[in-house]
Coordinates of C-alpha atoms and ligand atoms in Angstrom, one line a residue:
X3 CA -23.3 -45.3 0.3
X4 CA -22.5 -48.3 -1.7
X5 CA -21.6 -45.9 -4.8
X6 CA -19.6 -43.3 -3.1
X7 CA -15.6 -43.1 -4.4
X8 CA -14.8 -41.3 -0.8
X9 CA -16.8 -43.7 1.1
X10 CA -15.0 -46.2 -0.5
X11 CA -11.4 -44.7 0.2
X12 CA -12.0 -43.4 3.9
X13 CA -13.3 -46.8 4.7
X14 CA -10.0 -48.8 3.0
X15 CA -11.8 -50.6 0.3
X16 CA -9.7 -48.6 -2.4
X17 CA -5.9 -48.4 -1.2
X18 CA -4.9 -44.5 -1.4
X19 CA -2.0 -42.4 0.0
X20 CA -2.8 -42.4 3.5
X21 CA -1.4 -39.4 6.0
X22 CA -3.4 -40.2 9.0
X23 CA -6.3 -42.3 10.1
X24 CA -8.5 -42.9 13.2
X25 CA -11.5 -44.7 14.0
X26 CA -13.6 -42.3 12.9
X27 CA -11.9 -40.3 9.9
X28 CA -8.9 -40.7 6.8
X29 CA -6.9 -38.7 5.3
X30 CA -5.5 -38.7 2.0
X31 CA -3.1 -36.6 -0.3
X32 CA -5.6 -35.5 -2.9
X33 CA -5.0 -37.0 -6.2
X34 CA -5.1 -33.6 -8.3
X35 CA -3.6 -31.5 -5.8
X36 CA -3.5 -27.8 -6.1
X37 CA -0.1 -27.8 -3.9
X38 CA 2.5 -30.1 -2.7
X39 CA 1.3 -31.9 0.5
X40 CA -3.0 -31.0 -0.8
X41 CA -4.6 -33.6 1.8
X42 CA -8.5 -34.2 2.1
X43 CA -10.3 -34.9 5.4
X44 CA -12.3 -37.9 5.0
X45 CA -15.2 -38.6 7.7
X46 CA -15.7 -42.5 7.6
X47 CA -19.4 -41.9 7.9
X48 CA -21.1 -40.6 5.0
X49 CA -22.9 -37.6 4.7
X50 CA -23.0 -35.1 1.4
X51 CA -21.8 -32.1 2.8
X52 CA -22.0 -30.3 6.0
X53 CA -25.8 -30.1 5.8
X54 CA -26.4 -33.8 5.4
X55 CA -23.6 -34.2 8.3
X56 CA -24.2 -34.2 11.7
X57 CA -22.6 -31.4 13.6
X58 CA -20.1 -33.2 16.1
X59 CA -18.5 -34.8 12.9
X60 CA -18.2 -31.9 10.7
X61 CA -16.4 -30.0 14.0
X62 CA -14.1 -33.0 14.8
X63 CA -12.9 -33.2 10.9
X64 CA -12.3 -29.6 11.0
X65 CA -10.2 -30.4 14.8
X66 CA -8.6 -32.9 12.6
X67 CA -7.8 -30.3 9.5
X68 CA -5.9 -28.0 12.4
X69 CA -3.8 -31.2 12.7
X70 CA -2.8 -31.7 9.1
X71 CA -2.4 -28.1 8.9
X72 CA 0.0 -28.2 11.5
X73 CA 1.2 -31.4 9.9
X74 CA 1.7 -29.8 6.0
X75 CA 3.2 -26.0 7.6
X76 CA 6.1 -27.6 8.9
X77 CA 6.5 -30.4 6.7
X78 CA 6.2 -28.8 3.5
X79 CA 7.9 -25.7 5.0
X80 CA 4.6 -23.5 4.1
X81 CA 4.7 -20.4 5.2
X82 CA 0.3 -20.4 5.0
X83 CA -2.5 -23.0 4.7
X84 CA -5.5 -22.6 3.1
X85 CA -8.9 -24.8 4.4
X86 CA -11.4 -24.9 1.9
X87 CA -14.2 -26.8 2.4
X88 CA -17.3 -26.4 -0.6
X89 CA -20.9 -27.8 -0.1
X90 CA -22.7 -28.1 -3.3
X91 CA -22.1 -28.3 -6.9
X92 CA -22.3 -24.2 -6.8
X93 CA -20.0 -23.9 -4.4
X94 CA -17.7 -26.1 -6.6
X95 CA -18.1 -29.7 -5.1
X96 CA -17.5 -32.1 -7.3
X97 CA -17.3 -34.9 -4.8
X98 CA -20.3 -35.9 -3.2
X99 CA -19.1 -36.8 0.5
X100 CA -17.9 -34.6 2.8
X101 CA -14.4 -33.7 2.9
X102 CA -12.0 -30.7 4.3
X103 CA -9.2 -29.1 1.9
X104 CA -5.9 -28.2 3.6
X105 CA -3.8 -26.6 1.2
X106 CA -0.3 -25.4 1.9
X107 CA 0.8 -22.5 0.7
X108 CA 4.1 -20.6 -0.1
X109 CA 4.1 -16.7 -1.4
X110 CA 4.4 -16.8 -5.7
X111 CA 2.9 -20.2 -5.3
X112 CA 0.3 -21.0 -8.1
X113 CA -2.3 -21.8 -6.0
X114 CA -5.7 -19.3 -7.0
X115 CA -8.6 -18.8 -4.3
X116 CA -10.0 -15.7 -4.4
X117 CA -13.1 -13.5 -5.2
X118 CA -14.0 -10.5 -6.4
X119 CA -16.4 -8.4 -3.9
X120 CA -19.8 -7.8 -4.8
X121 CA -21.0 -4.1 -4.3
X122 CA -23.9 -3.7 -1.5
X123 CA -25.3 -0.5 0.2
X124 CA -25.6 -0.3 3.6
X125 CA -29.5 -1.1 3.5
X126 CA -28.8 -3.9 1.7
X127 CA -26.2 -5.0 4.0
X128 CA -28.7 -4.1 6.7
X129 CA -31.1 -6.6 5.4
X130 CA -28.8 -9.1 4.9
X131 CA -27.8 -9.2 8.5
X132 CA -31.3 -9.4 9.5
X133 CA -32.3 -12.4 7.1
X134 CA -29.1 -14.4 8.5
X135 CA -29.6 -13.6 12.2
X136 CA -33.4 -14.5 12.0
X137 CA -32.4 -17.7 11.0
X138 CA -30.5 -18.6 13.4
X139 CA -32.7 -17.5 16.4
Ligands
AMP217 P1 -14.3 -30.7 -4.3 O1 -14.3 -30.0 -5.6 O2 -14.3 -29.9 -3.1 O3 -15.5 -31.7 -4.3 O4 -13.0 -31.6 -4.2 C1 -12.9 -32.9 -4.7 C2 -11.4 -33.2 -4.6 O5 -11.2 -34.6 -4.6 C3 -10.6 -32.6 -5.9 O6 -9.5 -31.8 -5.4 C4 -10.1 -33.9 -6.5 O7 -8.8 -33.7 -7.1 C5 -10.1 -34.9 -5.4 N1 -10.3 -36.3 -5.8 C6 -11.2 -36.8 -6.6 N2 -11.2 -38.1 -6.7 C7 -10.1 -38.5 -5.9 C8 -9.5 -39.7 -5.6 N3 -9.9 -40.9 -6.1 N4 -8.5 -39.7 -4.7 C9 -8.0 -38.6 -4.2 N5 -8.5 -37.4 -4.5 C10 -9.6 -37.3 -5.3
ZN218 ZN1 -19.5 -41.3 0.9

């Protein structure tokens, strides 16, 4: 993807603050972070999110975010880590590649990720089960 700003990045045509990098992924500190030591998970290869990824790269960047969690915990002395990972503009993506959150996190921090719970009966709950496990089998 000639146009992509993350291609571009995870394949070292734009110079960035590199914490790691293989053959097959980089990544970055992100450049608005929501926390000191906020790196991205860069795949190499391009793909939009994790529906336009094939599945052995989206599980080896997340084998790679357990890394810079590990990485960022004791580093940053976190006491949590938060990996957040959105697929579609409304999911939040604003990025059109790929790419893994890890967020460390400290109790008082400033960091926000939460929502508030819907209300659903159990038939409804019932149904919903049944529409997700249909399509999977
Ligand atoms: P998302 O909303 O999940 O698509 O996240 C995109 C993230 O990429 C945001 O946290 C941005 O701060 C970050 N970002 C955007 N452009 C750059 C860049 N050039 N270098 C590093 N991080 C970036
Ligand atoms: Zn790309």
């Amino acid at each position: 993807m000639s146009d992509c700003i993350f291609c571009k990045i995870a394949n070292g045509e734009i110079p960035t603050n590199t914490v790691y990098e293989d053959d097959r992924f980089r990544v970055i500190l992100d450049a608005a972070p929501a926390n000191e030591g906020h790196c991205l998970v860069l795949p190499k290869k391009h793909g939009a999110n994790i529906f336009e990824l094939d599945g052995e790269t989206v599980s080896d960047a997340f084998a790679v975010a357990k890394k810079i969690a590990e990485a960022v915990k004791k580093s940053m002395n976190a006491e949590g880590v938060n990996i957040l990972q959105n697929n579609g503009e409304a999911a939040g993506q604003t990025v059109g590649h790929f790419h893994i959150h890890v967020i460390p996190r400290k109790s008082g921090d400033n960091v926000t990720i939460k929502a508030d719970a819907i209300e659903l009966s159990d038939e409804e709950k019932q149904n919903i089960c049944k529409k997700i496990s249909d399509e999977i089998s």
